[in-house]
Tab-separated table of C-alpha atoms in Angstrom:
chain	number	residue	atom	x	y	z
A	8	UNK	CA	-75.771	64.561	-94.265
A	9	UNK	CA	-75.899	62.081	-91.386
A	10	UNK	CA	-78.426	62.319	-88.715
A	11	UNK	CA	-77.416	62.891	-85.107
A	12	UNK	CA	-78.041	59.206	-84.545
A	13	UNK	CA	-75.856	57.832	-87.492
A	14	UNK	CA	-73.583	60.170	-86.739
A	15	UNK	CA	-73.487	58.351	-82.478
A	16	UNK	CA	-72.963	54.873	-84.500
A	17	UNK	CA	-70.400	55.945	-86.623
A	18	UNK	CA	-68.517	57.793	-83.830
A	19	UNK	CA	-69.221	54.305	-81.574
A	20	UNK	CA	-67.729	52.119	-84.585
A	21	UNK	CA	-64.466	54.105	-84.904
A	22	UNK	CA	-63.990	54.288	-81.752
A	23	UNK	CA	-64.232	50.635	-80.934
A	24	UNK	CA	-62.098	50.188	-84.284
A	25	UNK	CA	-59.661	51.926	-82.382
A	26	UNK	CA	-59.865	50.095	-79.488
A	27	UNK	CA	-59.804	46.758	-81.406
A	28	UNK	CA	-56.745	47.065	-83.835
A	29	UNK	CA	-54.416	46.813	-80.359
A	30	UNK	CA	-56.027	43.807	-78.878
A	31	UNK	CA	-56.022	42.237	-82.336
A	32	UNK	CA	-52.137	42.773	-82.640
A	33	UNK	CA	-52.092	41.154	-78.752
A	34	UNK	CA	-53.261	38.257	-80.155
A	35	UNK	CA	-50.058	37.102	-81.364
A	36	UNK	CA	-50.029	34.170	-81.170
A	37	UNK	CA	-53.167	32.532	-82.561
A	38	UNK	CA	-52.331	29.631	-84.693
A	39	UNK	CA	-49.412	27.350	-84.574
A	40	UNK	CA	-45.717	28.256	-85.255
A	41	UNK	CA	-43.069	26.722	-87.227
A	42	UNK	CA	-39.436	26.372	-86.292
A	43	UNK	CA	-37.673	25.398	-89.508
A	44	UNK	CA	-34.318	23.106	-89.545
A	45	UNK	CA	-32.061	23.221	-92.301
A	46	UNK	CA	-30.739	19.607	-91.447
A	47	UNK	CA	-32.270	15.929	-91.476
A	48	UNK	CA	-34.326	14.361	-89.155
A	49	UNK	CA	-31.976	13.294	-85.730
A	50	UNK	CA	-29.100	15.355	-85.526
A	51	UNK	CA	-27.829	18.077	-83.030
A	52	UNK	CA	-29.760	20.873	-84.608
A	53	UNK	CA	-33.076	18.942	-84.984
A	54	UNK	CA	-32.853	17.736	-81.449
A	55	UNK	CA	-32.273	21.122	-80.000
A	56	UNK	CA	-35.271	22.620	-81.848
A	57	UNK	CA	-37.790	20.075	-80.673
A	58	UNK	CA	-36.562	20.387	-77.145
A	59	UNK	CA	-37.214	24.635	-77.514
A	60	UNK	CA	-40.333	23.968	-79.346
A	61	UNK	CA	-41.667	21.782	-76.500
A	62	UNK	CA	-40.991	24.665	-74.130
A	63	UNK	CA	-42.715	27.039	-76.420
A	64	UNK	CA	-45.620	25.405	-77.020
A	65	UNK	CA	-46.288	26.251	-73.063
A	66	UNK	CA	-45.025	29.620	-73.200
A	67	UNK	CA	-46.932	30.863	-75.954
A	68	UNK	CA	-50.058	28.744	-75.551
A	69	UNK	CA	-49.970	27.659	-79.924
A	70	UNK	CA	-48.101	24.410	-80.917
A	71	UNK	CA	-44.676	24.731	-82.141
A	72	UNK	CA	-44.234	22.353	-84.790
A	73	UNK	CA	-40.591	21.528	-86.557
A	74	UNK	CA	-40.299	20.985	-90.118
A	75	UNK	CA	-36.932	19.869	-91.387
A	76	UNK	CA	-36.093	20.782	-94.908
A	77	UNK	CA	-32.494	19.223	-95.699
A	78	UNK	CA	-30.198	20.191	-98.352
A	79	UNK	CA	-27.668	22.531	-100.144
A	80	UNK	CA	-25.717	23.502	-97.621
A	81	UNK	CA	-28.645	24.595	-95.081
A	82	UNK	CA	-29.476	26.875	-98.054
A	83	UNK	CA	-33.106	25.200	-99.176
A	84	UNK	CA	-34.758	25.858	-95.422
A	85	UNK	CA	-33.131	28.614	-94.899
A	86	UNK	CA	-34.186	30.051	-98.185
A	87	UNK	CA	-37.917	29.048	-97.028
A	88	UNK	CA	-38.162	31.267	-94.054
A	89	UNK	CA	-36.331	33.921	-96.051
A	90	UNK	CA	-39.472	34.077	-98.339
A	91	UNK	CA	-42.080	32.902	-95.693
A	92	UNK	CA	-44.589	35.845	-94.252
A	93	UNK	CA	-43.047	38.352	-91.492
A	94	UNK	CA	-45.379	37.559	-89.190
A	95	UNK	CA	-43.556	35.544	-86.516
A	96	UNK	CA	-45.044	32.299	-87.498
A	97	UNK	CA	-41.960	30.858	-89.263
A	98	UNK	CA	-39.038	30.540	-87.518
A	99	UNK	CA	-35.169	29.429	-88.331
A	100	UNK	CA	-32.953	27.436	-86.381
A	101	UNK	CA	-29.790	28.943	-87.439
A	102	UNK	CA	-26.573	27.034	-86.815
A	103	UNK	CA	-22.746	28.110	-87.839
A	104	UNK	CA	-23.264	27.811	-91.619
A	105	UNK	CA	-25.575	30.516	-91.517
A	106	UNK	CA	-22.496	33.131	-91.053
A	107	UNK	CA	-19.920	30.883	-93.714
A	108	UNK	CA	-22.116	30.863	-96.222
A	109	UNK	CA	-22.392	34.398	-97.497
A	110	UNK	CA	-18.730	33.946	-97.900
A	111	UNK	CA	-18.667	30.246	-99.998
A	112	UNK	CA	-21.656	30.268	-102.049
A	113	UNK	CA	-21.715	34.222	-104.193
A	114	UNK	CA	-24.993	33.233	-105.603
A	115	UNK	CA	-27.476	32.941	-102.693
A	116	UNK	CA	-31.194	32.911	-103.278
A	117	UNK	CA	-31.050	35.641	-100.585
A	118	UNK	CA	-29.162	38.208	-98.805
A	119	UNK	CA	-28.294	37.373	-95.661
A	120	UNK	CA	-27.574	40.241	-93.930
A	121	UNK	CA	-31.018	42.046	-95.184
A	122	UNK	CA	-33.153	39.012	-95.388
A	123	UNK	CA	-33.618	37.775	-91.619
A	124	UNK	CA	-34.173	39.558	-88.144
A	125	UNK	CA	-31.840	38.584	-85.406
A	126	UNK	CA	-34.671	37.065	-82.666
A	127	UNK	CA	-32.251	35.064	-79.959
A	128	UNK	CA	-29.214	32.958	-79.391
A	129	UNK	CA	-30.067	29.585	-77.738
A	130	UNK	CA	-27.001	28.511	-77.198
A	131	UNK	CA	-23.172	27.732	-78.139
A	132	UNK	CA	-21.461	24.173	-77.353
A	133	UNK	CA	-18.149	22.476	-78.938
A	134	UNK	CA	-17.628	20.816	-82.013
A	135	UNK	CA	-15.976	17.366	-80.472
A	136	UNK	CA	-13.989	15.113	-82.947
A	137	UNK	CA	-14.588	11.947	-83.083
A	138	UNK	CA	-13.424	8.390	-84.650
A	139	UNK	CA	-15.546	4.607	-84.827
A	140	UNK	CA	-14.778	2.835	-81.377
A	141	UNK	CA	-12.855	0.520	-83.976
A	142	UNK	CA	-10.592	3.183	-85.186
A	143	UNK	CA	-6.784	2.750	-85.032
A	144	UNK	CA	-6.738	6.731	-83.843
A	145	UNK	CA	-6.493	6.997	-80.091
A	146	UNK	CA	-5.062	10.847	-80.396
A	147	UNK	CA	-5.011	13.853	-82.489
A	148	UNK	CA	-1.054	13.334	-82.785
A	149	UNK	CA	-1.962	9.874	-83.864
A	150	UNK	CA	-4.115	11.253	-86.680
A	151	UNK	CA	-1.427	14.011	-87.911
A	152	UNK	CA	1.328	11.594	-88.186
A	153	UNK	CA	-0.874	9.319	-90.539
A	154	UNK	CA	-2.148	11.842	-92.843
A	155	UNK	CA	1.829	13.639	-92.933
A	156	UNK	CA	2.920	9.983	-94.021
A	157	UNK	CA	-0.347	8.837	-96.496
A	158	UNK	CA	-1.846	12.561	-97.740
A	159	UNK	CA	-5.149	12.027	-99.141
A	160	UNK	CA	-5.963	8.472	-97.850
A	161	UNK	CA	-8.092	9.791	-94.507
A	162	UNK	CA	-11.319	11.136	-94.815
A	163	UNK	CA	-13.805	13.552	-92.519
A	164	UNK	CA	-16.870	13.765	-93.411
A	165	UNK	CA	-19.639	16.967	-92.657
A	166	UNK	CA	-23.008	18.045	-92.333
A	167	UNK	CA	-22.798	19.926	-95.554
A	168	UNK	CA	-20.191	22.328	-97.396
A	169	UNK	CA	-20.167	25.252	-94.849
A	170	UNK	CA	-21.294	23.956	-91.512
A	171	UNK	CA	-18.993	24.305	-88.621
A	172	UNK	CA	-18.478	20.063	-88.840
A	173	UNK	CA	-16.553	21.403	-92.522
A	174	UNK	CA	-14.693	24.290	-91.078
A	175	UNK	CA	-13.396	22.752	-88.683
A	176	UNK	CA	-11.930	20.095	-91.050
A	177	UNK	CA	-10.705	22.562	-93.188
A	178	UNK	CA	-9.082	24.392	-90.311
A	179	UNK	CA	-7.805	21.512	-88.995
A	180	UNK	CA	-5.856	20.688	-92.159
A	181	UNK	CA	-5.057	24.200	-92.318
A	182	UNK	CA	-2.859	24.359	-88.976
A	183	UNK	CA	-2.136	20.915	-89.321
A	184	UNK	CA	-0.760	21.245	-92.872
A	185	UNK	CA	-2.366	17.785	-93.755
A	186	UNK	CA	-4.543	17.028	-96.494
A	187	UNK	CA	-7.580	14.973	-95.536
A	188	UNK	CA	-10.118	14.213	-97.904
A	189	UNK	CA	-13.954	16.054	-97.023
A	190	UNK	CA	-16.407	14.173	-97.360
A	191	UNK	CA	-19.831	16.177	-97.137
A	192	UNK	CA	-23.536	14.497	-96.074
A	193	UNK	CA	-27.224	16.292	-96.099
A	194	UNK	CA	-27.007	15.865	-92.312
A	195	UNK	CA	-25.579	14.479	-89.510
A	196	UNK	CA	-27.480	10.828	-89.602
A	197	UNK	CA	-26.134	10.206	-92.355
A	198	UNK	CA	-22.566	11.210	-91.584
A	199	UNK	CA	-22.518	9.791	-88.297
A	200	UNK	CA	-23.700	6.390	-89.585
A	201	UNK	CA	-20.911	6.247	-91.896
A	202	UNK	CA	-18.432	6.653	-89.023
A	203	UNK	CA	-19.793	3.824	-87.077
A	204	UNK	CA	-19.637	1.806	-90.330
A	205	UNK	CA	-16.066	3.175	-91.012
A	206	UNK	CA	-16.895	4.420	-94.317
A	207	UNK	CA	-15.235	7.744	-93.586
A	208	UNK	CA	-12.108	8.250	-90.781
A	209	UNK	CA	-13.342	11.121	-88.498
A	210	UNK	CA	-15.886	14.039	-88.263
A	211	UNK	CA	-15.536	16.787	-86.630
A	212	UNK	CA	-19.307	17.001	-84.743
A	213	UNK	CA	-21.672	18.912	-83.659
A	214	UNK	CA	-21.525	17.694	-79.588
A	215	UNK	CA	-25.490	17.304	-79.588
A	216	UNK	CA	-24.749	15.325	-82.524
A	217	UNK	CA	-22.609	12.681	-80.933
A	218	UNK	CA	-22.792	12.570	-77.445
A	219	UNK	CA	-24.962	9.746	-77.171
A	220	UNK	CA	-23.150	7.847	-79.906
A	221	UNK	CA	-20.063	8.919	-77.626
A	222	UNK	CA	-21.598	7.591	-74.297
A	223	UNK	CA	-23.115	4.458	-75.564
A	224	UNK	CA	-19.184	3.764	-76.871
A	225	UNK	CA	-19.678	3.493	-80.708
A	226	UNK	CA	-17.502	6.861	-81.300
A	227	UNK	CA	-14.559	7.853	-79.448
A	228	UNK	CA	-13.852	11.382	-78.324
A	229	UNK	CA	-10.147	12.682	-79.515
A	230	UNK	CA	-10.595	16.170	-78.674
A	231	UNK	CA	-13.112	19.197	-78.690
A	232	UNK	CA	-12.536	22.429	-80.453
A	233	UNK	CA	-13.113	25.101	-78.136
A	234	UNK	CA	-10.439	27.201	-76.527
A	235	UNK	CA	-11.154	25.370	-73.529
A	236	UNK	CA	-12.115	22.289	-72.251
A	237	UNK	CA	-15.966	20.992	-71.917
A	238	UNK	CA	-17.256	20.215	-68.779
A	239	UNK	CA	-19.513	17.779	-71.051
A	240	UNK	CA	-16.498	15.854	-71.727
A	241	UNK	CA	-14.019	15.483	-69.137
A	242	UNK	CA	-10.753	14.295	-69.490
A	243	UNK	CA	-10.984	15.001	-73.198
A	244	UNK	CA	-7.928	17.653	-74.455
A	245	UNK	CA	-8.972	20.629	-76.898
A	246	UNK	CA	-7.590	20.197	-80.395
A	247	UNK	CA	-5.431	23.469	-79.424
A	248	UNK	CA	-3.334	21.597	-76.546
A	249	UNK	CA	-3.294	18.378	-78.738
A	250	UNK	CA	-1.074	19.590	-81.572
A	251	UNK	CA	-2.444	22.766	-82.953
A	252	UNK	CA	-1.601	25.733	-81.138
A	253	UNK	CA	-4.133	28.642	-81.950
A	254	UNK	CA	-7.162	26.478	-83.188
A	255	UNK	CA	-10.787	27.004	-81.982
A	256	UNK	CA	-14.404	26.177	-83.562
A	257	UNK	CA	-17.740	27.090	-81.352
A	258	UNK	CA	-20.551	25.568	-82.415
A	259	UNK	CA	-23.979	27.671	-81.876
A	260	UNK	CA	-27.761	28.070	-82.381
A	261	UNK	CA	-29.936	30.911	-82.986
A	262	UNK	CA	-33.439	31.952	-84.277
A	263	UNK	CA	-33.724	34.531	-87.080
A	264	UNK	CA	-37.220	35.431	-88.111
A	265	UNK	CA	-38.020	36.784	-91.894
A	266	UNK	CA	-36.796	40.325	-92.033
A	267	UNK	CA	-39.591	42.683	-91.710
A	268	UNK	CA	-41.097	40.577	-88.327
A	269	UNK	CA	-42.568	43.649	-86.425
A	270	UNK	CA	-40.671	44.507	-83.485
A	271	UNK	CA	-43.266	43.631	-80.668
A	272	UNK	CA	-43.651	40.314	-82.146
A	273	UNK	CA	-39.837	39.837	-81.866
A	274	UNK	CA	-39.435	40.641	-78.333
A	275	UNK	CA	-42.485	38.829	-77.356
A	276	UNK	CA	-40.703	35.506	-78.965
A	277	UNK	CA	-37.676	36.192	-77.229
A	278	UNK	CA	-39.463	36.709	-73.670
A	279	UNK	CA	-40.586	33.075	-74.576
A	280	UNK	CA	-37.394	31.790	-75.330
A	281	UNK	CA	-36.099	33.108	-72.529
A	282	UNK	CA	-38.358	31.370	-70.345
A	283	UNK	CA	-38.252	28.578	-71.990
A	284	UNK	CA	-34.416	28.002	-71.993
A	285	UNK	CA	-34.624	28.629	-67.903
A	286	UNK	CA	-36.794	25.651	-67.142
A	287	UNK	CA	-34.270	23.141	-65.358
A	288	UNK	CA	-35.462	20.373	-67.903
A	289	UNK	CA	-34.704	22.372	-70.644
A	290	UNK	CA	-31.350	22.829	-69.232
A	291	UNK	CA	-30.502	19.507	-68.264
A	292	UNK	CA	-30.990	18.026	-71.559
A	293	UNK	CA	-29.081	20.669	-73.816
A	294	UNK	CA	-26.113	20.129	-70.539
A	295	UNK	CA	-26.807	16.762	-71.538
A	296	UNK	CA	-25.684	17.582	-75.130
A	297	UNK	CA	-22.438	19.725	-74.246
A	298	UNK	CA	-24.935	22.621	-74.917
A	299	UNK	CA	-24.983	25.883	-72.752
A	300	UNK	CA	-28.100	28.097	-73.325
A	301	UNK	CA	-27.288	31.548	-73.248
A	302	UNK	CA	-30.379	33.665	-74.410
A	303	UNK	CA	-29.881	36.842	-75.115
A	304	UNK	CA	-31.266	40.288	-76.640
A	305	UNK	CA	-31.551	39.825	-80.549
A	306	UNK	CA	-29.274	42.524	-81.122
A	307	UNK	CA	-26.558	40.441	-79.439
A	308	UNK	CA	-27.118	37.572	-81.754
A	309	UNK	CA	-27.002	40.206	-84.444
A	310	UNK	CA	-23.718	41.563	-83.675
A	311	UNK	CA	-21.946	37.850	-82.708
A	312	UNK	CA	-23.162	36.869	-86.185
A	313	UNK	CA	-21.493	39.598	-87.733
A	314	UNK	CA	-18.404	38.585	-86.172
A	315	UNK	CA	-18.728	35.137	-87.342
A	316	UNK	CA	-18.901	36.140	-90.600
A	317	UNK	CA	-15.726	38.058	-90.620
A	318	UNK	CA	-13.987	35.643	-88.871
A	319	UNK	CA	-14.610	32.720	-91.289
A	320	UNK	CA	-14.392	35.153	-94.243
A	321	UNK	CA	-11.191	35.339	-93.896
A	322	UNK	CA	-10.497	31.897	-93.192
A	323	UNK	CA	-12.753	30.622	-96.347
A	324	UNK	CA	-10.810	32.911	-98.418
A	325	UNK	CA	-7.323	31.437	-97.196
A	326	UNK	CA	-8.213	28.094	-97.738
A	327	UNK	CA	-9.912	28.387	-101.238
A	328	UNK	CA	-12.975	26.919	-99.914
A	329	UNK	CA	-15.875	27.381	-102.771
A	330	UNK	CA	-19.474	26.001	-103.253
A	331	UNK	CA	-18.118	23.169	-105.610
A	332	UNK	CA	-16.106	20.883	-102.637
């Protein structure tokens, strides 16, 4: 039987208990964060992630570090936030592959749709392709008569079997009724290297990926894929008005945190991001990279995700497109 004293302590101790377990959820964030790129050091996605994780690093007061972890397809880093802690500390930088590849690869080391929670988009920009400054190609018509006349002599080259730089090969031939050889890479260094060295023909890029290569004049700019034109690149036609009525590719980014992330911890990353993506710095260097940021709520990335997904479904069906290129 407690005494009327123990009984004031243990009164005292549950109520501060209960006082404490809020401000210890509050705390969020008290050790650094991770944002997790499935692509090589240097490329579009990588370079978009360390500009966000500058900005939220002084939003959320913790260092935001980026870890790239290359390979399969984006299927190895994303993989390692799908099995990371729900906790809000690991973060994905999700790009177009992660909607294609539930529909190419049937034995993922996770389920898409149930693994991840939807935190916010970052942005959306156009896939732009491109040829060496030394290329004979000065025009999407130029390139279709060539591969109608030599099928399987030209080449494009990807980020990796799945990501929107494949696609939009593979739709390209598609409409185009070429055949063009595809030629995937564990990122776009790699890949873009090999077009300035005119190893491969053409690749069909990320913009963040190429405009400086594109500006500094060692690629040329044939065309970009959205419906309509890029302010980032003016002058240059989309592949639509260029030969091939009906085509369009949008390139995006997005953060997805490990399914189970409580909510609270979501929106308070997604407050950040939002803040973060409205500093005029920020801005002006995705603008910069033919990006527009457009955060939104994490249900919206949800549901454009989904439509992604049916979308290139359909299309990786039609074309026979498996994990074995």
């Amino acid at each position: 039987m407690l005494t009327r004293g123990a009984t004031v302590v243990a009164a005292a101790a549950l109520a501060f208990g209960v006082l404490a377990a809020p401000q210890a959820r509050a705390a969020f964030p008290d050790r650094p964060l991770r944002i997790v790129v499935p692509f090589t050091p240097g490329g579009g996605t990588d370079l978009i992630a360390r500009q966000l994780a500058k900005g939220l690093t002084q939003e959320l007061g913790q260092t935001v570090v980026v870890e790239n972890r290359p390979g399969g397809s984006t299927i190895i880093g994303t993989e390692n936030v799908a099995k990371s802690p729900a906790d809000g500390y690991t973060l994905l930088m999700s790009t177009f592959a992660h909607a294609v590849n539930p529909a190419i690869h049937k034995k993922l080391p996770y389920d898409t749709e149930r693994a991840f929670a939807p935190v916010a988009m970052i942005g959306k920009s156009p896939n732009v392709l491109v040829v060496s400054s030394n290329s004979r190609f000065k025009s999407v018509q130029d390139i279709l008569a060539y591969a109608r006349a030599n099928p399987g002599k030209l080449t494009f080259g990807s980020y990796g079997n799945g990501t929107s730089a494949h696609l939009a090969g593979e739709l390209f031939k598609s409409l185009g009724k070429v055949d063009i050889l595809h030629v995937p890479y564990k990122g776009s260094g790699p890949g873009i290297n090999d077009l300035i060295g005119g190893q491969i023909d053409m690749i069909f890029s990320t913009s963040a990926s190429v405009s400086g290569h594109v500006k500094s004049g060692q690629l040329r700019a044939l065309a970009v894929t959205t419906k309509e034109r890029s302010p980032a690149y003016p002058g240059v036609p989309t592949v639509a008005e260029s030969g091939e009525a009906g085509y369009f590719v949008d390139s995006w980014y997005g953060l997805f945190a490990p399914q189970g992330t409580p909510a609270a911890v979501i929106d308070q990353l997604n407050a950040a991001i939002k803040k973060a993506s409205g500093d005029p710095d920020f801005r002006a260097a995705l603008e910069l990279e033919g990006l527009t940021a457009s955060v939104g709520t994490p249900a919206a990335l949800g549901e454009y995700v989904k439509q992604e997904e049916a979308r290139w479904s359909r299309i990786v069906r039609e074309a026979g497109i498996t994990d074995n290129p």
